[in-house]
Tab-separated table of C-alpha atoms in Angstrom:
chain	number	residue	atom	x	y	z
A	1004	MET	CA	126.955	98.786	106.247
A	1005	LYS	CA	127.716	101.413	103.609
A	1006	LEU	CA	131.408	101.498	104.541
A	1007	PHE	CA	131.611	97.704	104.489
A	1008	ILE	CA	130.058	97.511	101.001
A	1009	GLN	CA	132.444	100.176	99.724
A	1010	GLN	CA	135.392	98.202	101.051
A	1011	VAL	CA	134.469	94.790	99.622
A	1012	SER	CA	132.913	95.735	96.288
A	1013	LYS	CA	134.849	96.103	93.069
A	1014	PRO	CA	134.853	99.405	91.138
A	1015	ASN	CA	132.093	99.680	88.520
A	1016	GLU	CA	130.832	96.173	89.306
A	1017	VAL	CA	127.352	95.380	90.570
A	1018	VAL	CA	127.092	93.188	93.653
A	1019	VAL	CA	124.910	90.225	92.667
A	1020	MET	CA	122.768	88.790	95.466
A	1021	GLN	CA	121.439	85.262	95.769
A	1022	PRO	CA	117.614	85.039	96.061
A	1023	ASP	CA	117.778	84.179	99.754
A	1024	GLU	CA	120.062	87.164	100.459
A	1025	TYR	CA	117.591	89.811	99.317
A	1026	PRO	CA	115.290	89.660	102.403
A	1027	LEU	CA	118.305	90.075	104.684
A	1028	PHE	CA	119.566	93.013	102.635
A	1029	LEU	CA	116.130	94.622	102.740
A	1030	THR	CA	116.001	94.189	106.509
A	1031	CYS	CA	119.433	95.754	106.936
A	1032	CYS	CA	118.500	98.729	104.763
A	1033	SER	CA	115.070	99.279	106.268
A	1034	ARG	CA	115.637	98.772	109.990
A	1035	GLN	CA	116.528	102.374	110.847
A	1036	ILE	CA	113.865	103.662	108.453
A	1037	ALA	CA	111.184	101.624	110.238
A	1038	ILE	CA	112.354	102.857	113.645
A	1039	THR	CA	112.291	106.506	112.554
A	1040	ARG	CA	108.832	106.182	110.966
A	1041	PHE	CA	107.528	104.652	114.177
A	1042	GLN	CA	109.058	107.449	116.252
A	1043	ILE	CA	107.432	110.081	114.035
A	1044	ARG	CA	104.035	108.442	114.515
A	1045	VAL	CA	104.500	108.329	118.285
A	1046	VAL	CA	105.399	112.024	118.474
A	1047	HIS	CA	102.492	112.888	116.141
A	1048	SER	CA	100.207	111.031	118.552
A	1049	LEU	CA	101.613	112.965	121.518
A	1050	LEU	CA	101.151	116.227	119.638
A	1051	SER	CA	97.530	115.418	118.828
A	1052	GLN	CA	96.842	115.044	122.551
A	1053	GLU	CA	97.995	118.573	123.285
A	1054	HIS	CA	95.336	121.288	123.246
A	1055	GLY	CA	97.283	124.504	123.570
A	1056	SER	CA	97.851	124.298	127.319
A	1057	ASP	CA	101.628	124.074	126.991
A	1058	SER	CA	102.924	126.090	124.056
A	1059	ILE	CA	106.562	125.241	124.842
A	1060	LYS	CA	105.859	121.514	124.717
A	1061	ILE	CA	103.897	121.861	121.484
A	1062	THR	CA	106.721	123.824	119.872
A	1063	TYR	CA	109.227	121.219	121.030
A	1064	LEU	CA	107.164	118.327	119.605
A	1065	LYS	CA	106.758	120.091	116.261
A	1066	GLU	CA	110.491	120.738	116.019
A	1067	LEU	CA	111.194	117.131	116.973
A	1068	ILE	CA	108.933	115.880	114.178
A	1069	LYS	CA	110.634	118.234	111.724
A	1070	CYS	CA	114.083	116.922	112.703
A	1071	MET	CA	112.988	113.274	112.475
A	1072	LYS	CA	111.476	113.808	109.023
A	1073	LYS	CA	114.733	115.346	107.850
A	1074	GLU	CA	116.642	112.402	109.304
A	1075	LEU	CA	114.283	109.968	107.562
A	1076	LYS	CA	114.747	111.638	104.177
A	1077	GLU	CA	118.524	111.716	104.551
A	1078	TYR	CA	118.636	108.046	105.473
A	1079	ILE	CA	116.357	107.020	102.605
A	1080	ASP	CA	118.381	109.100	100.128
A	1081	ASP	CA	121.517	107.381	101.399
A	1082	ARG	CA	120.008	103.885	101.002
A	1083	ILE	CA	118.760	104.624	97.479
A	1084	THR	CA	122.176	105.965	96.468
A	1085	LEU	CA	123.792	102.851	97.907
A	1086	VAL	CA	121.431	100.548	96.007
A	1087	LYS	CA	121.865	102.332	92.693
A	1088	ARG	CA	125.637	102.505	93.053
A	1089	TYR	CA	126.418	98.939	94.124
A	1090	PHE	CA	123.408	96.659	93.634
A	1091	LEU	CA	121.191	97.758	90.755
A	1092	PRO	CA	121.861	95.685	87.606
A	1093	ASP	CA	121.708	97.321	84.205
A	1094	GLU	CA	118.379	96.966	82.414
A	1095	ASN	CA	120.147	94.926	79.725
A	1096	ASP	CA	121.547	92.472	82.264
A	1097	THR	CA	119.103	89.648	81.570
A	1098	ASN	CA	120.631	87.343	84.189
A	1099	ASN	CA	119.839	89.598	87.137
A	1100	GLN	CA	116.462	91.122	86.346
A	1101	PRO	CA	114.789	89.682	89.493
A	1102	GLN	CA	117.317	91.568	91.627
A	1103	ARG	CA	116.724	94.742	89.619
A	1104	PHE	CA	112.941	94.400	90.011
A	1105	ASN	CA	113.075	93.788	93.766
A	1106	LEU	CA	115.381	96.722	94.348
A	1107	PHE	CA	113.156	99.044	92.332
A	1108	LEU	CA	110.240	97.818	94.437
A	1109	MET	CA	112.222	98.745	97.545
A	1110	ILE	CA	112.883	102.207	96.087
A	1111	ALA	CA	109.170	102.591	95.305
A	1112	ASP	CA	108.336	101.747	98.912
A	1113	TYR	CA	110.909	104.269	100.146
A	1114	HIS	CA	109.273	106.958	98.018
A	1115	ARG	CA	105.936	105.961	99.573
A	1116	TYR	CA	107.399	106.524	103.029
A	1117	LEU	CA	108.488	110.013	101.998
A	1118	SER	CA	105.123	110.746	100.386
A	1119	GLU	CA	103.515	110.305	103.820
A	1120	TYR	CA	105.060	113.656	104.721
A	1121	GLU	CA	105.871	115.377	101.433
A	1122	ASP	CA	103.358	115.568	98.577
A	1123	GLN	CA	106.135	115.984	95.993
A	1124	PHE	CA	106.901	112.253	96.230
A	1125	ARG	CA	103.380	111.052	95.447
A	1126	ASP	CA	103.730	111.114	91.677
A	1127	SER	CA	107.115	109.382	91.651
A	1128	THR	CA	105.805	106.710	94.031
A	1129	GLU	CA	102.866	105.874	91.792
A	1130	GLU	CA	105.064	105.943	88.689
A	1131	TYR	CA	107.381	103.365	90.247
A	1132	TYR	CA	104.516	101.069	91.260
A	1133	LEU	CA	102.757	101.282	87.890
A	1134	GLN	CA	105.992	100.733	85.967
A	1135	LEU	CA	106.731	97.627	88.034
A	1136	LEU	CA	103.216	96.298	87.444
A	1137	SER	CA	103.661	96.906	83.725
A	1138	GLU	CA	106.904	94.926	83.743
A	1139	LEU	CA	105.203	91.978	85.434
A	1140	GLY	CA	102.425	91.815	82.854
A	1141	ASN	CA	100.070	88.965	83.771
A	1142	THR	CA	102.622	87.175	85.946
A	1143	MET	CA	101.161	86.045	89.279
A	1144	ASN	CA	103.489	85.229	92.161
A	1145	ALA	CA	104.418	86.398	95.661
A	1146	THR	CA	106.377	89.352	94.273
A	1147	ARG	CA	103.325	90.651	92.449
A	1148	LEU	CA	101.119	90.236	95.505
A	1149	ARG	CA	103.603	92.135	97.675
A	1150	LEU	CA	103.671	94.909	95.086
A	1151	ILE	CA	99.869	95.040	94.937
A	1152	LEU	CA	99.607	95.034	98.726
A	1153	ASN	CA	101.886	98.043	99.103
A	1154	TYR	CA	100.440	99.877	96.096
A	1155	SER	CA	96.874	99.503	97.375
A	1156	VAL	CA	97.939	100.870	100.781
A	1157	PHE	CA	99.504	103.827	98.961
A	1158	LEU	CA	96.214	104.438	97.134
A	1159	ARG	CA	94.204	104.267	100.347
A	1160	GLU	CA	96.421	106.086	102.813
A	1161	ILE	CA	98.425	108.529	100.687
A	1162	LYS	CA	96.172	109.324	97.733
A	1163	MET	CA	93.052	108.833	99.873
A	1164	ASP	CA	91.422	106.962	96.983
A	1165	GLN	CA	89.592	104.256	98.909
A	1166	LYS	CA	87.471	103.160	95.955
A	1167	GLN	CA	90.482	102.486	93.734
A	1168	ALA	CA	92.407	100.832	96.578
A	1169	ILE	CA	89.565	98.374	97.146
A	1170	LYS	CA	89.202	97.727	93.413
A	1171	VAL	CA	92.909	96.971	92.965
A	1172	SER	CA	93.077	94.837	96.088
A	1173	GLU	CA	89.938	92.797	95.286
A	1174	THR	CA	90.879	92.249	91.639
A	1175	GLU	CA	94.341	90.921	92.472
A	1176	TYR	CA	92.997	88.884	95.392
A	1177	LYS	CA	90.691	86.991	93.033
A	1178	LYS	CA	93.533	86.406	90.553
A	1179	GLY	CA	95.733	85.229	93.391
A	1180	LEU	CA	93.158	82.720	94.606
A	1181	LYS	CA	93.099	81.080	91.187
A	1182	TYR	CA	96.896	80.944	91.222
A	1183	VAL	CA	97.268	79.288	94.643
A	1184	LYS	CA	94.771	76.578	93.726
A	1185	ASN	CA	97.426	75.161	91.420
A	1186	ASN	CA	100.511	76.460	93.232
A	1187	CYS	CA	100.789	75.770	96.941
A	1188	ASN	CA	102.891	78.697	98.124
A	1189	TYR	CA	102.972	79.858	101.749
A	1190	ASP	CA	104.108	83.389	100.869
A	1191	CYS	CA	101.194	83.786	98.466
A	1192	PHE	CA	98.685	82.507	101.021
A	1193	PHE	CA	100.039	84.968	103.596
A	1194	LEU	CA	99.928	87.937	101.195
A	1195	LEU	CA	96.444	87.043	99.991
A	1196	GLN	CA	95.221	87.047	103.579
A	1197	LEU	CA	96.704	90.520	104.101
A	1198	LEU	CA	94.981	91.745	100.937
A	1199	LYS	CA	91.669	90.365	102.156
A	1200	ASP	CA	92.144	91.860	105.631
A	1201	ASN	CA	92.888	95.285	104.165
A	1202	THR	CA	89.903	95.166	101.826
A	1203	ASP	CA	87.581	94.195	104.682
A	1204	LEU	CA	88.966	97.047	106.822
A	1205	TRP	CA	88.527	99.618	104.088
A	1206	LYS	CA	85.013	98.453	103.318
A	1207	SER	CA	84.104	98.801	106.983
A	1208	ASN	CA	85.427	102.386	106.741
A	1209	THR	CA	86.935	102.283	110.235
A	1210	GLY	CA	89.922	104.400	109.297
A	1211	THR	CA	92.317	101.688	110.471
A	1212	ARG	CA	95.699	101.605	108.725
A	1213	GLY	CA	96.122	98.760	106.249
A	1214	SER	CA	98.726	96.043	106.551
A	1215	LEU	CA	101.698	95.989	104.203
A	1216	ILE	CA	105.076	94.317	103.703
């Protein structure tokens, strides 16, 4: 994909996407990232089942995890560079601010993925999320709910701040309910249900991972 974009794009010109093209672009960028994250979790699970009986296997699994984490970081760095080089509109480009916002949200999520394994990315992840929330102000829509969903999961699973995660999730869920009463929007209904499901899980304190987008 990177080579294709380099071939078709014009020098020093941002590629402007139509609203319905963004989800496809996100899928293309994130597919390999999702696969690698899943593989890391599987190997972590295998490692947790070992109890010192096979030191060679344990060493192999640890090295495998280390290699996959390196691969994940390299791929994410490559995607972020690609986005900033070819797709990120200037902050003064008033016609394409939705694209700029959505791409920064994608970058924030990528930093969250890295913060699962490296603490150094926690601060930058939260800074991205809070900056995006600040830019939205009091705006309520599906984009805000997706942002809140992922930010609350970051609070719960990365920062281990369950109290704040529940507070953020519940507060935005109530705001969202008022919004959908006057705006019938399937995406909002879906995201609100995920927020509610996560809040219920965290309140039950089962340790189950929250849902996100």
